[in-house]
PDB file of C-alpha atoms in Angstrom:
ATOM      1  CA  MET A   1      24.060  24.767   5.206  1.00 57.00           C
ATOM      2  CA  LYS A   2      23.654  22.349   2.319  1.00 66.00           C
ATOM      3  CA  GLU A   3      22.239  23.851  -0.854  1.00 70.00           C
ATOM      4  CA  SER A   4      19.290  22.491  -2.819  1.00 77.00           C
ATOM      5  CA  PRO A   5      18.971  22.829  -6.624  1.00 87.00           C
ATOM      6  CA  GLU A   6      18.854  26.517  -7.514  1.00 89.00           C
ATOM      7  CA  SER A   7      15.312  26.562  -8.898  1.00 95.00           C
ATOM      8  CA  LEU A   8      12.087  24.592  -8.945  1.00 97.00           C
ATOM      9  CA  ASN A   9      12.682  23.581 -12.566  1.00 96.00           C
ATOM     10  CA  ASN A  10      16.130  22.243 -11.704  1.00 97.00           C
ATOM     11  CA  TYR A  11      14.712  20.404  -8.707  1.00 97.00           C
ATOM     12  CA  ILE A  12      12.087  18.731 -10.895  1.00 97.00           C
ATOM     13  CA  LEU A  13      14.724  17.778 -13.458  1.00 97.00           C
ATOM     14  CA  GLN A  14      17.071  16.372 -10.830  1.00 97.00           C
ATOM     15  CA  THR A  15      14.337  14.315  -9.163  1.00 98.00           C
ATOM     16  CA  GLU A  16      12.667  13.189 -12.399  1.00 98.00           C
ATOM     17  CA  TYR A  17      14.491   9.856 -12.553  1.00 98.00           C
ATOM     18  CA  ALA A  18      13.477   8.992  -9.003  1.00 98.00           C
ATOM     19  CA  VAL A  19       9.829  10.010  -9.357  1.00 98.00           C
ATOM     20  CA  LYS A  20       9.417   8.192 -12.666  1.00 98.00           C
ATOM     21  CA  HIS A  21      10.722   4.998 -11.096  1.00 98.00           C
ATOM     22  CA  LEU A  22       8.352   5.408  -8.165  1.00 98.00           C
ATOM     23  CA  TYR A  23       5.501   5.607 -10.659  1.00 98.00           C
ATOM     24  CA  LEU A  24       6.824   2.508 -12.428  1.00 98.00           C
ATOM     25  CA  GLY A  25       6.554   0.691  -9.113  1.00 98.00           C
ATOM     26  CA  LEU A  26       2.977   1.902  -8.698  1.00 98.00           C
ATOM     27  CA  HIS A  27       2.155   0.733 -12.215  1.00 98.00           C
ATOM     28  CA  ASP A  28       3.573  -2.720 -11.471  1.00 98.00           C
ATOM     29  CA  ILE A  29       1.356  -3.032  -8.393  1.00 98.00           C
ATOM     30  CA  TRP A  30      -1.787  -1.720 -10.077  1.00 96.00           C
ATOM     31  CA  SER A  31      -1.250  -4.013 -13.073  1.00 97.00           C
ATOM     32  CA  ILE A  32      -1.861  -6.966 -10.753  1.00 97.00           C
ATOM     33  CA  TYR A  33      -5.383  -5.767 -10.067  1.00 93.00           C
ATOM     34  CA  GLU A  34      -5.941  -4.846 -13.707  1.00 94.00           C
ATOM     35  CA  GLU A  35      -5.146  -8.443 -14.594  1.00 95.00           C
ATOM     36  CA  ALA A  36      -7.556  -9.617 -11.892  1.00 93.00           C
ATOM     37  CA  LEU A  37     -10.325  -7.593 -13.524  1.00 91.00           C
ATOM     38  CA  THR A  38      -9.830  -9.480 -16.788  1.00 92.00           C
ATOM     39  CA  HIS A  39     -11.094 -12.589 -14.998  1.00 92.00           C
ATOM     40  CA  TRP A  40     -14.046 -11.216 -13.051  1.00 81.00           C
ATOM     41  CA  ASP A  41     -16.299  -8.204 -12.642  1.00 82.00           C
ATOM     42  CA  MET A  42     -19.660  -7.429 -11.054  1.00 79.00           C
ATOM     43  CA  SER A  43     -21.571  -8.230 -14.260  1.00 80.00           C
ATOM     44  CA  LYS A  44     -20.835 -11.928 -13.670  1.00 79.00           C
ATOM     45  CA  VAL A  45     -22.278 -12.068 -10.158  1.00 79.00           C
ATOM     46  CA  THR A  46     -25.746 -13.176 -11.283  1.00 81.00           C
ATOM     47  CA  LEU A  47     -24.463 -15.829 -13.709  1.00 80.00           C
ATOM     48  CA  GLU A  48     -24.536 -19.546 -12.951  1.00 84.00           C
ATOM     49  CA  LEU A  49     -21.223 -20.573 -11.412  1.00 85.00           C
ATOM     50  CA  THR A  50     -20.025 -23.060 -13.998  1.00 90.00           C
ATOM     51  CA  PRO A  51     -16.619 -24.799 -13.603  1.00 91.00           C
ATOM     52  CA  GLU A  52     -15.169 -22.384 -16.141  1.00 88.00           C
ATOM     53  CA  LEU A  53     -16.589 -19.356 -14.351  1.00 88.00           C
ATOM     54  CA  LYS A  54     -15.405 -20.662 -10.984  1.00 88.00           C
ATOM     55  CA  SER A  55     -11.899 -20.987 -12.402  1.00 91.00           C
ATOM     56  CA  GLU A  56     -12.041 -17.357 -13.502  1.00 89.00           C
ATOM     57  CA  LEU A  57     -13.330 -16.309 -10.074  1.00 90.00           C
ATOM     58  CA  ASP A  58     -10.510 -18.204  -8.370  1.00 93.00           C
ATOM     59  CA  LYS A  59      -7.962 -16.408 -10.550  1.00 94.00           C
ATOM     60  CA  TYR A  60      -9.568 -13.082  -9.684  1.00 92.00           C
ATOM     61  CA  CYS A  61      -9.434 -13.839  -5.955  1.00 94.00           C
ATOM     62  CA  GLN A  62      -5.814 -14.982  -6.164  1.00 95.00           C
ATOM     63  CA  LEU A  63      -4.680 -11.851  -8.002  1.00 95.00           C
ATOM     64  CA  SER A  64      -6.786  -9.545  -5.810  1.00 94.00           C
ATOM     65  CA  GLU A  65      -5.235 -11.057  -2.693  1.00 96.00           C
ATOM     66  CA  GLN A  66      -1.794 -10.465  -4.183  1.00 96.00           C
ATOM     67  CA  TYR A  67      -2.653  -6.841  -4.994  1.00 96.00           C
ATOM     68  CA  PHE A  68      -3.977  -6.092  -1.514  1.00 94.00           C
ATOM     69  CA  PHE A  69      -0.871  -7.696  -0.012  1.00 96.00           C
ATOM     70  CA  TYR A  70       1.145  -4.978  -1.784  1.00 97.00           C
ATOM     71  CA  ARG A  71      -1.098  -2.092  -0.678  1.00 95.00           C
ATOM     72  CA  PHE A  72       1.419  -1.041   1.972  1.00 96.00           C
ATOM     73  CA  SER A  73       4.105  -0.937  -0.707  1.00 98.00           C
ATOM     74  CA  GLU A  74       1.730   1.160  -2.818  1.00 98.00           C
ATOM     75  CA  ALA A  75       1.254   3.561   0.076  1.00 98.00           C
ATOM     76  CA  THR A  76       5.024   3.725   0.633  1.00 98.00           C
ATOM     77  CA  LEU A  77       5.708   4.583  -3.000  1.00 98.00           C
ATOM     78  CA  CYS A  78       3.005   7.267  -2.908  1.00 98.00           C
ATOM     79  CA  GLY A  79       4.417   8.650   0.319  1.00 98.00           C
ATOM     80  CA  SER A  80       7.826   8.974  -1.299  1.00 98.00           C
ATOM     81  CA  ILE A  81       6.313  10.995  -4.152  1.00 98.00           C
ATOM     82  CA  LEU A  82       4.527  13.221  -1.641  1.00 98.00           C
ATOM     83  CA  GLN A  83       7.840  13.703   0.181  1.00 98.00           C
ATOM     84  CA  ILE A  84       9.486  14.953  -3.018  1.00 98.00           C
ATOM     85  CA  ALA A  85       6.567  17.313  -3.692  1.00 98.00           C
ATOM     86  CA  PHE A  86       6.712  18.482  -0.070  1.00 98.00           C
ATOM     87  CA  MET A  87      10.380  19.419  -0.367  1.00 98.00           C
ATOM     88  CA  ALA A  88       9.710  21.308  -3.613  1.00 98.00           C
ATOM     89  CA  ILE A  89       7.198  23.500  -1.784  1.00 98.00           C
ATOM     90  CA  TYR A  90       9.361  23.834   1.310  1.00 97.00           C
ATOM     91  CA  HIS A  91      12.387  25.038  -0.651  1.00 96.00           C
ATOM     92  CA  TYR A  92      10.842  27.065  -3.476  1.00 97.00           C
ATOM     93  CA  SER A  93       7.545  28.528  -2.278  1.00 97.00           C
ATOM     94  CA  THR A  94       7.742  32.208  -1.345  1.00 97.00           C
ATOM     95  CA  ASN A  95       4.079  32.513  -0.397  1.00 97.00           C
ATOM     96  CA  THR A  96       3.218  34.597   2.682  1.00 96.00           C
ATOM     97  CA  VAL A  97      -0.555  34.816   2.228  1.00 95.00           C
ATOM     98  CA  ILE A  98      -3.069  32.662   4.107  1.00 96.00           C
ATOM     99  CA  PRO A  99      -6.238  32.145   2.014  1.00 95.00           C
ATOM    100  CA  ASP A 100      -9.577  32.670   3.720  1.00 94.00           C
ATOM    101  CA  SER A 101     -10.426  29.009   3.157  1.00 92.00           C
ATOM    102  CA  CYS A 102      -7.845  27.822   5.675  1.00 93.00           C
ATOM    103  CA  LYS A 103      -7.459  30.715   8.130  1.00 93.00           C
ATOM    104  CA  GLU A 104      -9.486  28.903  10.778  1.00 91.00           C
ATOM    105  CA  ILE A 105      -7.165  25.912  10.675  1.00 93.00           C
ATOM    106  CA  VAL A 106      -3.910  27.847  10.322  1.00 93.00           C
ATOM    107  CA  GLN A 107      -4.687  30.051  13.336  1.00 90.00           C
ATOM    108  CA  ILE A 108      -3.873  27.160  15.704  1.00 89.00           C
ATOM    109  CA  VAL A 109      -0.297  26.988  14.415  1.00 86.00           C
ATOM    110  CA  GLN A 110       2.340  28.372  16.766  1.00 79.00           C
ATOM    111  CA  SER A 111       4.020  31.519  15.522  1.00 76.00           C
ATOM    112  CA  LYS A 112       7.429  29.836  15.218  1.00 82.00           C
ATOM    113  CA  ASN A 113       5.994  27.444  12.615  1.00 89.00           C
ATOM    114  CA  LEU A 114       3.718  29.892  10.827  1.00 93.00           C
ATOM    115  CA  ASP A 115       6.170  30.957   8.125  1.00 94.00           C
ATOM    116  CA  VAL A 116       6.628  27.325   7.080  1.00 95.00           C
ATOM    117  CA  ILE A 117       2.872  26.692   6.960  1.00 96.00           C
ATOM    118  CA  LYS A 118       2.384  29.796   4.806  1.00 96.00           C
ATOM    119  CA  LYS A 119       4.704  28.286   2.205  1.00 97.00           C
ATOM    120  CA  PHE A 120       2.217  25.459   1.791  1.00 98.00           C
ATOM    121  CA  CYS A 121      -0.860  27.664   1.409  1.00 97.00           C
ATOM    122  CA  ILE A 122      -0.574  27.462  -2.372  1.00 98.00           C
ATOM    123  CA  GLY A 123      -2.237  25.657  -5.249  1.00 97.00           C
ATOM    124  CA  LYS A 124      -5.783  25.037  -6.302  1.00 97.00           C
ATOM    125  CA  GLU A 125      -8.354  24.266  -3.650  1.00 97.00           C
ATOM    126  CA  VAL A 126      -9.201  20.622  -3.035  1.00 97.00           C
ATOM    127  CA  CYS A 127     -11.956  19.916  -0.510  1.00 97.00           C
ATOM    128  CA  GLY A 128     -11.871  23.604   0.367  1.00 96.00           C
ATOM    129  CA  LEU A 129      -8.145  23.594   1.181  1.00 97.00           C
ATOM    130  CA  PRO A 130      -5.045  24.732  -0.704  1.00 98.00           C
ATOM    131  CA  LEU A 131      -3.416  21.745  -2.358  1.00 98.00           C
ATOM    132  CA  GLY A 132      -0.115  22.529  -0.670  1.00 98.00           C
ATOM    133  CA  LEU A 133      -1.582  22.029   2.805  1.00 98.00           C
ATOM    134  CA  ILE A 134      -2.938  18.629   1.817  1.00 98.00           C
ATOM    135  CA  ILE A 135       0.517  17.606   0.610  1.00 98.00           C
ATOM    136  CA  TYR A 136       1.993  18.955   3.852  1.00 98.00           C
ATOM    137  CA  SER A 137      -0.250  16.882   6.103  1.00 98.00           C
ATOM    138  CA  ALA A 138      -0.258  13.761   3.924  1.00 98.00           C
ATOM    139  CA  ARG A 139       3.535  13.750   3.901  1.00 98.00           C
ATOM    140  CA  ASN A 140       3.619  14.198   7.678  1.00 98.00           C
ATOM    141  CA  GLN A 141       1.222  11.296   8.180  1.00 98.00           C
ATOM    142  CA  TYR A 142       3.399   9.146   5.899  1.00 98.00           C
ATOM    143  CA  ASN A 143       6.614  10.074   7.705  1.00 97.00           C
ATOM    144  CA  HIS A 144       5.126   9.745  11.207  1.00 96.00           C
ATOM    145  CA  TRP A 145       2.485   7.052  10.849  1.00 95.00           C
ATOM    146  CA  ASP A 146       3.735   5.336  14.000  1.00 93.00           C
ATOM    147  CA  VAL A 147       2.989   8.308  16.278  1.00 93.00           C
ATOM    148  CA  GLU A 148       0.008  10.552  16.880  1.00 93.00           C
ATOM    149  CA  LEU A 149      -0.189  13.466  14.468  1.00 94.00           C
ATOM    150  CA  ARG A 150      -0.162  17.066  15.633  1.00 93.00           C
ATOM    151  CA  GLN A 151      -3.505  18.811  15.826  1.00 94.00           C
ATOM    152  CA  PHE A 152      -2.980  20.864  12.679  1.00 95.00           C
ATOM    153  CA  ASN A 153      -2.473  17.734  10.555  1.00 96.00           C
ATOM    154  CA  LYS A 154      -5.453  16.074  12.198  1.00 96.00           C
ATOM    155  CA  MET A 155      -7.645  19.029  11.259  1.00 96.00           C
ATOM    156  CA  ILE A 156      -6.589  18.755   7.627  1.00 97.00           C
ATOM    157  CA  PHE A 157      -7.577  15.089   7.570  1.00 97.00           C
ATOM    158  CA  GLU A 158     -10.834  15.857   9.373  1.00 96.00           C
ATOM    159  CA  ARG A 159     -11.698  18.319   6.591  1.00 96.00           C
ATOM    160  CA  LEU A 160     -10.908  15.736   3.919  1.00 97.00           C
ATOM    161  CA  ASP A 161     -12.952  13.133   5.729  1.00 96.00           C
ATOM    162  CA  TYR A 162     -15.907  15.501   6.087  1.00 95.00           C
ATOM    163  CA  GLU A 163     -15.826  16.638   2.462  1.00 95.00           C
ATOM    164  CA  ASN A 164     -15.839  13.021   1.248  1.00 95.00           C
ATOM    165  CA  ARG A 165     -18.504  11.720   3.614  1.00 91.00           C
ATOM    166  CA  HIS A 166     -20.962  11.128   0.753  1.00 91.00           C
ATOM    167  CA  ASN A 167     -18.391   9.638  -1.628  1.00 90.00           C
ATOM    168  CA  ILE A 168     -18.928   5.866  -1.571  1.00 87.00           C
ATOM    169  CA  PHE A 169     -15.487   5.329  -3.097  1.00 83.00           C
ATOM    170  CA  ALA A 170     -13.662   7.444  -0.511  1.00 87.00           C
ATOM    171  CA  ASP A 171     -15.817   7.092   2.606  1.00 81.00           C
ATOM    172  CA  LEU A 172     -13.446   6.596   5.582  1.00 90.00           C
ATOM    173  CA  ALA A 173     -10.402   6.791   3.276  1.00 95.00           C
ATOM    174  CA  TYR A 174      -9.213   9.889   5.164  1.00 96.00           C
ATOM    175  CA  ASP A 175     -10.479   8.939   8.619  1.00 96.00           C
ATOM    176  CA  LEU A 176      -7.428   8.739  10.893  1.00 96.00           C
ATOM    177  CA  ASN A 177      -9.384   6.398  13.171  1.00 95.00           C
ATOM    178  CA  ASN A 178      -9.891   3.849  10.405  1.00 95.00           C
ATOM    179  CA  PRO A 179      -8.221   0.696  11.773  1.00 94.00           C
ATOM    180  CA  THR A 180      -7.700  -0.745   8.276  1.00 93.00           C
ATOM    181  CA  ILE A 181      -5.395   2.062   7.077  1.00 95.00           C
ATOM    182  CA  VAL A 182      -1.883   2.656   8.419  1.00 96.00           C
ATOM    183  CA  VAL A 183      -0.477   5.007   5.773  1.00 97.00           C
ATOM    184  CA  TYR A 184      -2.891   7.240   3.841  1.00 97.00           C
ATOM    185  CA  ALA A 185      -0.522   8.416   1.108  1.00 98.00           C
ATOM    186  CA  HIS A 186      -2.032   6.273  -1.678  1.00 97.00           C
ATOM    187  CA  HIS A 187      -5.529   7.511  -0.874  1.00 97.00           C
ATOM    188  CA  ILE A 188      -4.260  11.100  -1.082  1.00 98.00           C
ATOM    189  CA  LEU A 189      -1.992  10.869  -4.130  1.00 98.00           C
ATOM    190  CA  LEU A 190      -4.008   8.500  -6.317  1.00 97.00           C
ATOM    191  CA  GLY A 191      -7.535   8.909  -4.983  1.00 96.00           C
ATOM    192  CA  LEU A 192      -7.908  12.533  -3.946  1.00 97.00           C
ATOM    193  CA  LEU A 193      -5.322  14.330  -6.084  1.00 98.00           C
ATOM    194  CA  ARG A 194      -5.491  11.895  -9.025  1.00 97.00           C
ATOM    195  CA  TRP A 195      -1.734  12.184  -9.563  1.00 98.00           C
ATOM    196  CA  GLN A 196      -1.683   8.788 -11.261  1.00 97.00           C
ATOM    197  CA  ASN A 197       1.304   9.300 -13.553  1.00 98.00           C
ATOM    198  CA  TYR A 198       4.471  11.362 -13.774  1.00 98.00           C
ATOM    199  CA  ASP A 199       3.158  13.881 -16.313  1.00 98.00           C
ATOM    200  CA  THR A 200       0.213  14.745 -14.065  1.00 98.00           C
ATOM    201  CA  TYR A 201       2.513  15.033 -11.033  1.00 98.00           C
ATOM    202  CA  LYS A 202       4.883  17.375 -12.883  1.00 98.00           C
ATOM    203  CA  ARG A 203       2.118  19.566 -14.311  1.00 98.00           C
ATOM    204  CA  GLU A 204       0.218  19.882 -11.041  1.00 98.00           C
ATOM    205  CA  LEU A 205       3.368  20.603  -9.055  1.00 98.00           C
ATOM    206  CA  LYS A 206       4.392  23.390 -11.415  1.00 98.00           C
ATOM    207  CA  ASP A 207       0.882  24.828 -11.478  1.00 98.00           C
ATOM    208  CA  MET A 208       0.979  25.288  -7.709  1.00 97.00           C
ATOM    209  CA  PHE A 209       3.655  27.955  -8.119  1.00 97.00           C
ATOM    210  CA  LYS A 210       1.804  30.051 -10.699  1.00 90.00           C
TER     211      LYS A 210
END
């Protein structure tokens, strides 16, 4: 059996280079939209469309189209970060306790998989679920986006979808039936968890093990 780094701290150190470069990729993609916003925002909607303003709007549309073209790349980079976080929990969590908040969902898991699921029942609660379980299911959706998810993962996403039903910025962002989303990793990592840079990722990952 191949051995992983001997501790969580060593694992984080040995994956730091990779994760930082994944975040650099995310920054490059997001910077496209940030540049778009320098040309146009909602405050200009009611203004007369002068030739100068139309030129700015055209630049905004061009850059926005470029950004949305790279959304799948954004999701792929986020999925890779979730994969690294997933493996940290899988290898270094020793948790055996199922919190009350997720007992109803966890009870459907077959006994042969229960010990693994327990590992992920750690971290602060997000949408009424342990953070580890959200990482577990988001990573699985990223790795298996071309097939139907198992019921347990579906139930996690159903909870996220329900808890964000009144959030106009996240409505349908976790709905597995949304035809406009193939991979949900960017909505999870950047939108729900707000892990928008390496320092936040590192701090939140470590905090899950306290």
